[in-house]
């Protein structure tokens, strides 16, 4: 695998799309400072996932998008693509070529793609894991990377070794597992809270669910019985309805026979009417034909006059065409003469042009000879200039070497001063450290005590939170019951109001009157309402009063007899049925006499007079007395019988259970149907205000409970916040305690380290003095070399001056030959233009001659057409004269037909008059049949109304259609209506006894139980997952320790070998800090350049340190080669000798690895297989040019 191509667009200074193709071997990227060559290195880091703007030499990530220049606008997106050859399938993806793309928009949105398919940045990291390729991998080596190895702490050097040893993917998995473990522990805490809460909810819900099941069982049984009764009522009404329909069919048959006879007469009438119409049409047609004939004769005479004018106009046009034809003939003769002249002129111009073309060819040959001589002199000048440039580069190199050694001397002197100062500081720090360690130990003990107190506070808050949650749950349970009662009463109130508004339970005629009063206020004046609407009775007496009233509950009360009469007329007119009216001005109430009152008051079980136990407006006193004033109410049948028989049934008695003792001695009793219409109408008047009061009270109670629950929840939230704050304090104190413990240990370690440091500094001071002497000797050698190069440079510059004089003379001769050639080409171009113009004129005259010939032919054709037209028009006039004679004959025939048709129509009109009497007679018979049908339809409507009423009750009370209700009963009829009514009453009592029922409790209980089971299982799964993650982390640690130890040994041996090769000898080693875990310990680098003692990296010169770091990186690459390696000015700190040594090493290993080097050093460029130059032709915009180097 290797890097094939890099594509950039809108990235930093590369605004236009830029493509860099890379081959195997070494590719060098060069360019002056500020040209943007290091932006190529930034682009590779960025596309591989670099997230730090600082690493990319910016302050924000948006800085990588081209920001614009004075001449170019900013762009909205930066895009970089990296194309890898994956034929060997080193990357775990089934493609021979892999394209990694990253885009960033100014909006902040970004995209990552693998082979143009969107992915996550994590996917790219995983794809390149353990290949050495990545933003932190060892395949991207820059000056900053070298400095990081040199200057970072030993612990911070681990990343590059971990990547090389192939444990990065394990560390990433470990980090992911630790993140999942932390998330699992947090989720486990939440799940435990939820399981605890669900346990509290299950018991009250189970009790509610049992009640709801009983309620539903009763409700379904009640539904089955009531639906059966309603379905039977519908079936009985259907039987009546079928008989009415048969009567309607007979009437329809008689009516159809009469209508058929009427249709036959009407058909005969229609036929004769049609014949009369046809005769009328024939009469009109004859008149129209006569009129048309007159118009045609007039039109033909007009056409004859017009044609005579056309003959005159065509003759004049013919004479004009003959004149124009003669004129065109004269023009064609002139064009023929001009064509001959133009052909002769073109022949002369062609001969002149041939002569000038021969002259031009000779001058071109002379110019080419001068150009070749000038080019040879120019090449000679370039060769001499290269010699001068090479001498200047060598002179600069020598000067740079001297300056490098001088800087080294200055650095050594500065380092010596630094060592002296550091030794002084270390002496002072040693005395201070003892006091700081004692103070830190004291602070650690105080924090430990504070931590124990905070843990106790946290425990107390946890107990308070549990108590608050229990209180909130209890209040929520009470609120749920109140809410169920509120919903039940509100639904009941709504249903009763709808029944009251629809006048449910009243006869059809009464409904019509009451409905019209509501919609028509004028009609409603004087109508007070039904009896059931104006009285109010308590629930205890409802059965007794409704029994006493019977059907009188729907009698309509009016102000006067006229009001009653008006309503009766309305019922008659609309055929809506009958109703009883009670005018206040006519009704006289009757009550018991004082003696009877005395007897009743002494009777056992007597509760009162029926008119006294109901409430009403005093204006209705007479009406109520007339209905209820002479009816006694008793508590039970025995007491009523005893009193009635004792007084010889002198008055009517009713009991609370609905038994009736009439004055005739008749006794009516048994079970009563509580849902009966009269009971419903009376109870509605009572229930509506009671339910309104209950709903209002429940709303207030529910609001108060809701507020209490909210207060509990606020309290719980407050306790949770305090508890969370205490938990944070505990964790904060634990961290602080750990920090102080670590700080005490670190301070002690630091004290021991500073003691060791003082000894090392003394040794380093001696070494720095020796380095200073070596640098001064090197400066003297460099100054001698500079003097020799200056003498050689003077001689080379003189050679350049002489060559330049010869080049100027050659270019002057070349310019003179070029001017002659240009003048000759201008003359030749003029002749070509004249020749072209003459040719164009010739074509124009030839075209005009051709068009003249065509015009002559056109004139001949038009003259012939005029002669033909005159002949045709004269022929048309002759034909028109013949047509006029023919049309006159037809007109006379049509006038004779008209007279005949008018006589036939007169006789037919007389026959049509006799049929009208028969049609009138049959229409009267049909009217009689129609009246009979209307009466039958009224009966039909009544039965259908009864059916619809029962079906509506089925739907309103049970949401059942008749077919579904029939299916529910299984087609069986109710056998005993008395028993059915008794069971309905029992079931309603049982349902009422259950009180407020939460019908959703069964589902809520099942859902809560299911959720509890699910959450309990989730808790088990999470505990298992937690244990599994802990095992995975332990296994990953073991694998990483083993693999890191093995790979580190290989890197160590490679580093030693590469160090010796780059330094030409010496020793080097990398050592693990054995006091720590192998996965966390630091890594120390020890080196001994040739001829020097083993020493720390900090004591080496800048070049030695840089070369050491490079040796370490190449040691890693040798053990674990990366597909490609990007080196960004890593040789900047090296002198020329070391640059060439590095180049030789790269040349040796380039067959095994692809290198891309960003450089400005000559030694590196000379070794490259291909070269890219980065320039800025336009300010702020980088351009790339490529060059293939000879091997």
Short mmCIF file of C-alpha atoms in Angstrom, two decimals, residues 732-1095:
data_model
loop_
_atom_site.label_atom_id
_atom_site.label_comp_id
_atom_site.label_asym_id
_atom_site.label_seq_id
_atom_site.Cartn_x
_atom_site.Cartn_y
_atom_site.Cartn_z
CA UNK A 732 -14.96 16.60 45.05
CA UNK A 733 -13.54 15.97 48.55
CA UNK A 734 -12.48 12.45 47.53
CA UNK A 735 -10.67 13.91 44.52
CA UNK A 736 -9.16 16.68 46.67
CA UNK A 737 -8.08 14.12 49.27
CA UNK A 738 -6.45 12.02 46.53
CA UNK A 739 -4.80 15.15 45.11
CA UNK A 740 -3.32 16.14 48.50
CA UNK A 741 -2.15 12.59 49.07
CA UNK A 742 -0.51 12.59 45.63
CA UNK A 743 0.84 16.10 46.25
CA UNK A 744 2.56 15.01 49.46
CA UNK A 745 4.10 12.04 47.66
CA UNK A 746 5.13 14.25 44.71
CA UNK A 747 6.74 16.83 47.00
CA UNK A 748 8.81 14.14 48.67
CA UNK A 749 9.78 12.71 45.25
CA UNK A 750 10.65 16.22 44.04
CA UNK A 751 12.90 16.80 47.05
CA UNK A 752 14.82 13.60 46.26
CA UNK A 753 14.94 14.48 42.54
CA UNK A 754 16.39 17.95 43.16
CA UNK A 755 19.21 16.41 45.18
CA UNK A 756 20.07 14.11 42.26
CA UNK A 757 19.69 17.04 39.86
CA UNK A 758 22.44 19.07 41.58
CA UNK A 759 24.96 16.28 40.91
CA UNK A 760 23.97 16.06 37.21
CA UNK A 761 24.28 19.82 36.70
CA UNK A 762 27.89 19.85 37.97
CA UNK A 763 28.81 17.13 35.43
CA UNK A 764 27.04 18.97 32.60
CA UNK A 765 28.97 22.20 33.35
CA UNK A 766 32.29 20.47 32.64
CA UNK A 767 31.02 19.01 29.32
CA UNK A 768 29.74 22.38 28.04
CA UNK A 769 33.22 23.97 28.42
CA UNK A 770 34.74 21.26 26.14
CA UNK A 771 32.03 21.83 23.50
CA UNK A 772 32.84 25.55 23.41
CA UNK A 773 36.53 24.89 22.53
CA UNK A 774 35.52 22.50 19.70
CA UNK A 775 33.15 25.09 18.19
CA UNK A 776 35.83 27.84 18.08
CA UNK A 777 38.22 25.59 16.09
CA UNK A 778 35.47 24.85 13.55
CA UNK A 779 34.81 28.60 13.03
CA UNK A 780 38.47 29.24 12.05
CA UNK A 781 38.34 26.48 9.36
CA UNK A 782 35.15 27.90 7.91
CA UNK A 783 36.61 31.44 7.53
CA UNK A 784 39.57 30.11 5.45
CA UNK A 785 37.17 28.27 3.10
CA UNK A 786 35.13 31.48 2.56
CA UNK A 787 38.24 33.43 1.36
CA UNK A 788 39.08 30.79 -1.30
CA UNK A 789 35.47 30.72 -2.60
CA UNK A 790 35.42 34.56 -2.96
CA UNK A 791 38.42 34.48 -5.41
CA UNK A 792 36.77 31.77 -7.56
CA UNK A 793 33.54 33.77 -7.61
CA UNK A 794 35.28 36.92 -9.12
CA UNK A 795 36.62 34.92 -12.09
CA UNK A 796 33.24 33.28 -12.75
CA UNK A 797 31.39 36.63 -12.74
CA UNK A 798 33.87 38.02 -15.41
CA UNK A 799 33.01 35.04 -17.67
CA UNK A 800 29.31 35.85 -17.25
CA UNK A 801 29.86 39.48 -18.34
CA UNK A 802 31.67 38.52 -21.63
CA UNK A 803 29.02 35.93 -22.52
CA UNK A 804 26.27 38.49 -21.95
CA UNK A 805 27.85 40.91 -24.54
CA UNK A 806 27.83 38.19 -27.24
CA UNK A 807 24.21 37.28 -26.41
CA UNK A 808 23.05 40.92 -26.83
CA UNK A 809 24.69 41.22 -30.33
CA UNK A 810 23.06 37.96 -31.46
CA UNK A 811 19.60 39.06 -30.32
CA UNK A 812 19.95 42.38 -32.22
CA UNK A 813 20.60 40.53 -35.55
CA UNK A 814 17.65 38.25 -34.82
CA UNK A 815 15.31 41.22 -34.27
CA UNK A 816 16.28 42.86 -37.63
CA UNK A 817 15.56 39.61 -39.55
CA UNK A 818 12.23 39.32 -37.74
CA UNK A 819 11.14 42.87 -38.79
CA UNK A 820 11.87 42.14 -42.50
CA UNK A 821 9.85 38.94 -42.30
CA UNK A 822 6.90 40.75 -40.72
CA UNK A 823 6.80 43.48 -43.43
CA UNK A 824 6.83 40.89 -46.21
CA UNK A 825 3.94 38.94 -44.53
CA UNK A 826 1.88 42.17 -44.30
CA UNK A 827 2.20 42.75 -48.12
CA UNK A 828 1.22 39.16 -48.76
CA UNK A 829 -1.85 39.53 -46.50
CA UNK A 830 -2.95 42.70 -48.42
CA UNK A 831 -2.84 40.82 -51.74
CA UNK A 832 -4.84 37.94 -50.27
CA UNK A 833 -7.51 40.40 -49.06
CA UNK A 834 -7.77 42.08 -52.54
CA UNK A 835 -8.07 38.67 -54.22
CA UNK A 836 -10.78 37.62 -51.75
CA UNK A 837 -12.78 40.87 -52.36
CA UNK A 838 -12.64 40.45 -56.17
CA UNK A 839 -13.92 36.86 -55.80
CA UNK A 840 -16.79 38.04 -53.63
CA UNK A 841 -17.78 40.74 -56.21
CA UNK A 842 -17.75 38.12 -59.00
CA UNK A 843 -20.08 35.86 -56.97
CA UNK A 844 -22.44 38.77 -56.31
CA UNK A 845 -22.79 39.67 -60.07
CA UNK A 846 -23.27 36.02 -61.04
CA UNK A 847 -26.00 35.70 -58.37
CA UNK A 848 -27.76 38.87 -59.65
CA UNK A 849 -27.72 37.50 -63.24
CA UNK A 850 -29.23 34.19 -62.04
CA UNK A 851 -31.97 36.00 -60.08
CA UNK A 852 -32.81 38.13 -63.23
CA UNK A 853 -33.39 34.98 -65.26
CA UNK A 854 -35.73 33.65 -62.59
CA UNK A 855 -37.69 36.97 -62.58
CA UNK A 856 -38.23 36.75 -66.37
CA UNK A 857 -39.70 33.27 -66.00
CA UNK A 858 -41.94 34.52 -63.13
CA UNK A 859 -43.35 37.41 -65.29
CA UNK A 860 -44.21 34.97 -68.14
CA UNK A 861 -46.05 32.70 -65.70
CA UNK A 862 -48.06 35.60 -64.14
CA UNK A 863 -49.16 36.91 -67.59
CA UNK A 864 -50.47 33.45 -68.54
CA UNK A 865 -52.36 33.24 -65.20
CA UNK A 866 -54.11 36.60 -65.89
CA UNK A 867 -55.35 35.42 -69.32
CA UNK A 868 -56.68 32.15 -67.78
CA UNK A 869 -58.48 34.03 -64.95
CA UNK A 870 -60.34 36.31 -67.43
CA UNK A 871 -61.63 33.27 -69.32
CA UNK A 872 -62.81 31.54 -66.09
CA UNK A 873 -64.72 34.61 -64.80
CA UNK A 874 -66.61 34.98 -68.09
CA UNK A 875 -67.58 31.27 -67.85
CA UNK A 876 -68.86 31.78 -64.22
CA UNK A 877 -71.21 34.58 -65.34
CA UNK A 878 -72.80 32.32 -67.97
CA UNK A 879 -73.39 29.58 -65.32
CA UNK A 880 -75.03 32.10 -62.90
CA UNK A 881 -77.60 33.15 -65.53
CA UNK A 882 -78.67 29.48 -65.92
CA UNK A 883 -78.90 29.02 -62.08
CA UNK A 884 -81.21 32.06 -61.68
CA UNK A 885 -83.76 30.50 -64.10
CA UNK A 886 -83.69 27.12 -62.23
CA UNK A 887 -84.18 28.65 -58.70
CA UNK A 888 -87.23 30.64 -59.91
CA UNK A 889 -88.97 27.35 -60.93
CA UNK A 890 -88.26 25.75 -57.47
CA UNK A 891 -89.73 28.77 -55.63
CA UNK A 892 -93.08 28.40 -57.42
CA UNK A 893 -93.31 24.66 -56.35
CA UNK A 894 -92.63 25.52 -52.67
CA UNK A 895 -95.47 28.06 -52.58
CA UNK A 896 -97.95 25.34 -53.66
CA UNK A 897 -96.77 22.94 -50.81
CA UNK A 898 -97.23 25.69 -48.17
CA UNK A 899 -100.96 26.00 -48.93
CA UNK A 900 -101.49 22.19 -48.56
CA UNK A 901 -99.69 21.94 -45.09
CA UNK A 902 -101.66 24.79 -43.51
CA UNK A 903 -105.03 23.02 -44.23
CA UNK A 904 -103.85 19.69 -42.61
CA UNK A 905 -102.75 21.44 -39.36
CA UNK A 906 -106.14 23.14 -38.89
CA UNK A 907 -107.99 19.73 -38.79
CA UNK A 908 -105.43 18.22 -36.24
CA UNK A 909 -105.85 21.12 -33.73
CA UNK A 910 -109.60 20.32 -33.48
CA UNK A 911 -108.86 16.64 -32.38
CA UNK A 912 -106.40 17.73 -29.58
CA UNK A 913 -109.05 19.87 -27.84
CA UNK A 914 -111.26 16.78 -27.04
CA UNK A 915 -108.53 14.91 -25.07
CA UNK A 916 -108.09 17.51 -22.25
CA UNK A 917 -111.34 16.48 -20.42
CA UNK A 918 -110.25 12.81 -20.08
CA UNK A 919 -106.85 13.80 -18.60
CA UNK A 920 -108.52 15.98 -15.86
CA UNK A 921 -110.81 13.11 -14.73
CA UNK A 922 -107.95 10.59 -14.28
CA UNK A 923 -105.81 13.16 -12.33
CA UNK A 924 -108.57 13.40 -9.66
CA UNK A 925 -108.44 9.59 -9.11
CA UNK A 926 -104.64 9.69 -8.67
CA UNK A 927 -105.01 12.43 -6.00
CA UNK A 928 -107.27 10.14 -3.88
CA UNK A 929 -104.68 7.33 -4.00
CA UNK A 930 -101.95 9.80 -3.00
CA UNK A 931 -103.85 10.88 0.15
CA UNK A 932 -104.14 7.24 1.26
CA UNK A 933 -100.40 6.77 0.73
CA UNK A 934 -99.58 9.86 2.82
CA UNK A 935 -101.57 8.51 5.80
CA UNK A 936 -99.80 5.15 5.53
CA UNK A 937 -96.43 6.94 5.35
CA UNK A 938 -97.22 8.79 8.61
CA UNK A 939 -97.79 5.46 10.36
CA UNK A 940 -94.61 4.17 8.78
CA UNK A 941 -92.68 7.21 10.08
CA UNK A 942 -94.01 6.60 13.61
CA UNK A 943 -92.79 3.00 13.64
CA UNK A 944 -89.48 3.98 12.06
CA UNK A 945 -89.14 6.69 14.75
CA UNK A 946 -89.64 4.02 17.43
CA UNK A 947 -87.03 1.83 15.74
CA UNK A 948 -84.58 4.73 15.37
CA UNK A 949 -85.13 5.75 19.01
CA UNK A 950 -84.16 2.27 20.18
CA UNK A 951 -81.22 2.14 17.76
CA UNK A 952 -80.07 5.55 18.99
CA UNK A 953 -80.16 4.29 22.57
CA UNK A 954 -78.09 1.31 21.47
CA UNK A 955 -75.51 3.60 19.94
CA UNK A 956 -75.54 6.38 22.57
CA UNK A 957 -75.37 4.05 25.57
CA UNK A 958 -73.35 1.16 24.13
CA UNK A 959 -72.00 2.41 20.77
CA UNK A 960 -73.61 -0.61 19.05
CA UNK A 961 -75.27 -0.70 15.65
CA UNK A 962 -78.49 -2.81 15.44
CA UNK A 963 -76.73 -5.57 13.44
CA UNK A 964 -73.94 -5.77 16.03
CA UNK A 965 -76.50 -5.76 18.88
CA UNK A 966 -78.49 -8.55 17.14
CA UNK A 967 -75.31 -10.54 16.76
CA UNK A 968 -74.48 -9.91 20.44
CA UNK A 969 -77.85 -11.38 21.55
CA UNK A 970 -77.39 -14.39 19.26
CA UNK A 971 -80.89 -13.95 17.81
CA UNK A 972 -82.55 -14.96 21.14
CA UNK A 973 -85.48 -12.96 22.55
CA UNK A 974 -85.87 -12.03 26.21
CA UNK A 975 -88.01 -14.74 27.82
CA UNK A 976 -89.03 -12.93 31.03
CA UNK A 977 -89.09 -9.13 30.89
CA UNK A 978 -89.94 -8.88 34.61
CA UNK A 979 -86.86 -10.87 35.62
CA UNK A 980 -84.74 -8.90 33.15
CA UNK A 981 -85.92 -5.59 34.67
CA UNK A 982 -85.21 -6.88 38.18
CA UNK A 983 -81.64 -7.95 37.20
CA UNK A 984 -81.00 -4.57 35.55
CA UNK A 985 -81.95 -2.84 38.80
CA UNK A 986 -79.65 -5.15 40.82
CA UNK A 987 -76.71 -4.60 38.48
CA UNK A 988 -77.08 -0.82 38.60
CA UNK A 989 -77.15 -0.99 42.40
CA UNK A 990 -73.99 -3.14 42.39
CA UNK A 991 -72.22 -0.72 40.03
CA UNK A 992 -73.27 2.23 42.18
CA UNK A 993 -72.00 0.41 45.26
CA UNK A 994 -68.50 0.17 43.77
CA UNK A 995 -68.22 3.98 43.91
CA UNK A 996 -65.66 5.82 41.75
CA UNK A 997 -63.92 3.30 39.49
CA UNK A 998 -60.76 3.86 37.49
CA UNK A 999 -61.58 1.69 34.46
CA UNK A 1000 -58.06 2.17 33.16
CA UNK A 1001 -56.60 0.60 36.31
CA UNK A 1002 -56.44 -2.90 34.77
CA UNK A 1003 -54.40 -1.64 31.84
CA UNK A 1004 -52.33 0.65 34.10
CA UNK A 1005 -51.62 -2.26 36.45
CA UNK A 1006 -50.59 -4.56 33.58
CA UNK A 1007 -48.43 -1.81 32.01
CA UNK A 1008 -46.79 -0.97 35.35
CA UNK A 1009 -46.24 -4.66 36.13
CA UNK A 1010 -44.80 -5.24 32.64
CA UNK A 1011 -42.55 -2.18 33.02
CA UNK A 1012 -41.44 -3.38 36.47
CA UNK A 1013 -40.59 -6.84 35.06
CA UNK A 1014 -38.78 -5.22 32.13
CA UNK A 1015 -36.80 -2.79 34.33
CA UNK A 1016 -35.94 -5.60 36.76
CA UNK A 1017 -34.60 -7.66 33.85
CA UNK A 1018 -32.75 -4.57 32.59
CA UNK A 1019 -31.08 -4.22 35.99
CA UNK A 1020 -29.96 -7.85 35.82
CA UNK A 1021 -28.64 -7.32 32.26
CA UNK A 1022 -26.78 -4.18 33.33
CA UNK A 1023 -25.11 -5.96 36.25
CA UNK A 1024 -24.02 -8.73 33.85
CA UNK A 1025 -22.84 -6.13 31.31
CA UNK A 1026 -20.88 -4.33 34.03
CA UNK A 1027 -19.10 -7.53 35.03
CA UNK A 1028 -18.44 -8.41 31.38
CA UNK A 1029 -16.95 -4.92 30.69
CA UNK A 1030 -14.68 -5.23 33.73
CA UNK A 1031 -13.44 -8.59 32.40
CA UNK A 1032 -12.88 -7.10 28.92
CA UNK A 1033 -10.82 -4.22 30.38
CA UNK A 1034 -8.73 -6.68 32.40
CA UNK A 1035 -8.14 -8.87 29.30
CA UNK A 1036 -7.18 -5.84 27.17
CA UNK A 1037 -4.65 -4.71 29.79
CA UNK A 1038 -3.02 -8.15 29.74
CA UNK A 1039 -2.84 -8.21 25.90
CA UNK A 1040 -1.44 -4.64 25.76
CA UNK A 1041 1.25 -5.40 28.39
CA UNK A 1042 2.43 -8.48 26.51
CA UNK A 1043 2.42 -6.88 23.05
CA UNK A 1044 3.97 -3.58 24.20
CA UNK A 1045 6.81 -5.40 25.98
CA UNK A 1046 7.61 -7.52 22.90
CA UNK A 1047 7.44 -4.64 20.40
CA UNK A 1048 9.41 -2.28 22.67
CA UNK A 1049 12.35 -4.70 22.63
CA UNK A 1050 12.35 -4.66 18.79
CA UNK A 1051 12.16 -0.84 18.69
CA UNK A 1052 15.02 -0.66 21.18
CA UNK A 1053 17.31 -2.82 19.02
CA UNK A 1054 16.32 -0.94 15.82
CA UNK A 1055 17.03 2.42 17.51
CA UNK A 1056 20.52 1.30 18.50
CA UNK A 1057 21.26 0.14 14.93
CA UNK A 1058 19.87 3.27 13.17
CA UNK A 1059 21.66 5.56 15.67
CA UNK A 1060 25.02 3.98 14.86
CA UNK A 1061 24.34 4.27 11.12
CA UNK A 1062 23.29 7.96 11.24
CA UNK A 1063 26.05 9.04 13.69
CA UNK A 1064 28.75 6.80 12.20
CA UNK A 1065 29.20 5.02 15.53
CA UNK A 1066 28.34 5.70 19.17
CA UNK A 1067 25.71 4.10 21.42
CA UNK A 1068 22.05 4.75 22.20
CA UNK A 1069 19.29 3.14 24.24
CA UNK A 1070 15.65 3.62 25.35
CA UNK A 1071 14.75 2.55 28.89
CA UNK A 1072 11.37 1.98 30.62
CA UNK A 1073 10.75 3.40 34.10
CA UNK A 1074 10.41 0.10 35.98
CA UNK A 1075 8.87 1.73 39.07
CA UNK A 1076 5.49 2.03 37.31
CA UNK A 1077 3.08 -0.16 35.33
CA UNK A 1078 4.45 -0.95 31.87
CA UNK A 1079 1.29 0.61 30.33
CA UNK A 1080 1.72 3.91 32.20
CA UNK A 1081 5.47 4.28 32.80
CA UNK A 1082 7.74 6.89 31.22
CA UNK A 1083 10.40 6.22 28.57
CA UNK A 1084 13.94 7.68 28.92
CA UNK A 1085 16.31 8.15 25.93
CA UNK A 1086 20.06 7.67 26.58
CA UNK A 1087 22.68 8.49 23.90
CA UNK A 1088 26.46 8.49 23.48
CA UNK A 1089 27.64 10.13 20.21
CA UNK A 1090 31.00 8.95 18.83
CA UNK A 1091 33.91 10.17 20.96
CA UNK A 1092 31.68 11.33 23.85
CA UNK A 1093 30.47 10.00 27.16
CA UNK A 1094 27.01 8.51 27.75
CA UNK A 1095 24.81 11.49 28.62
#
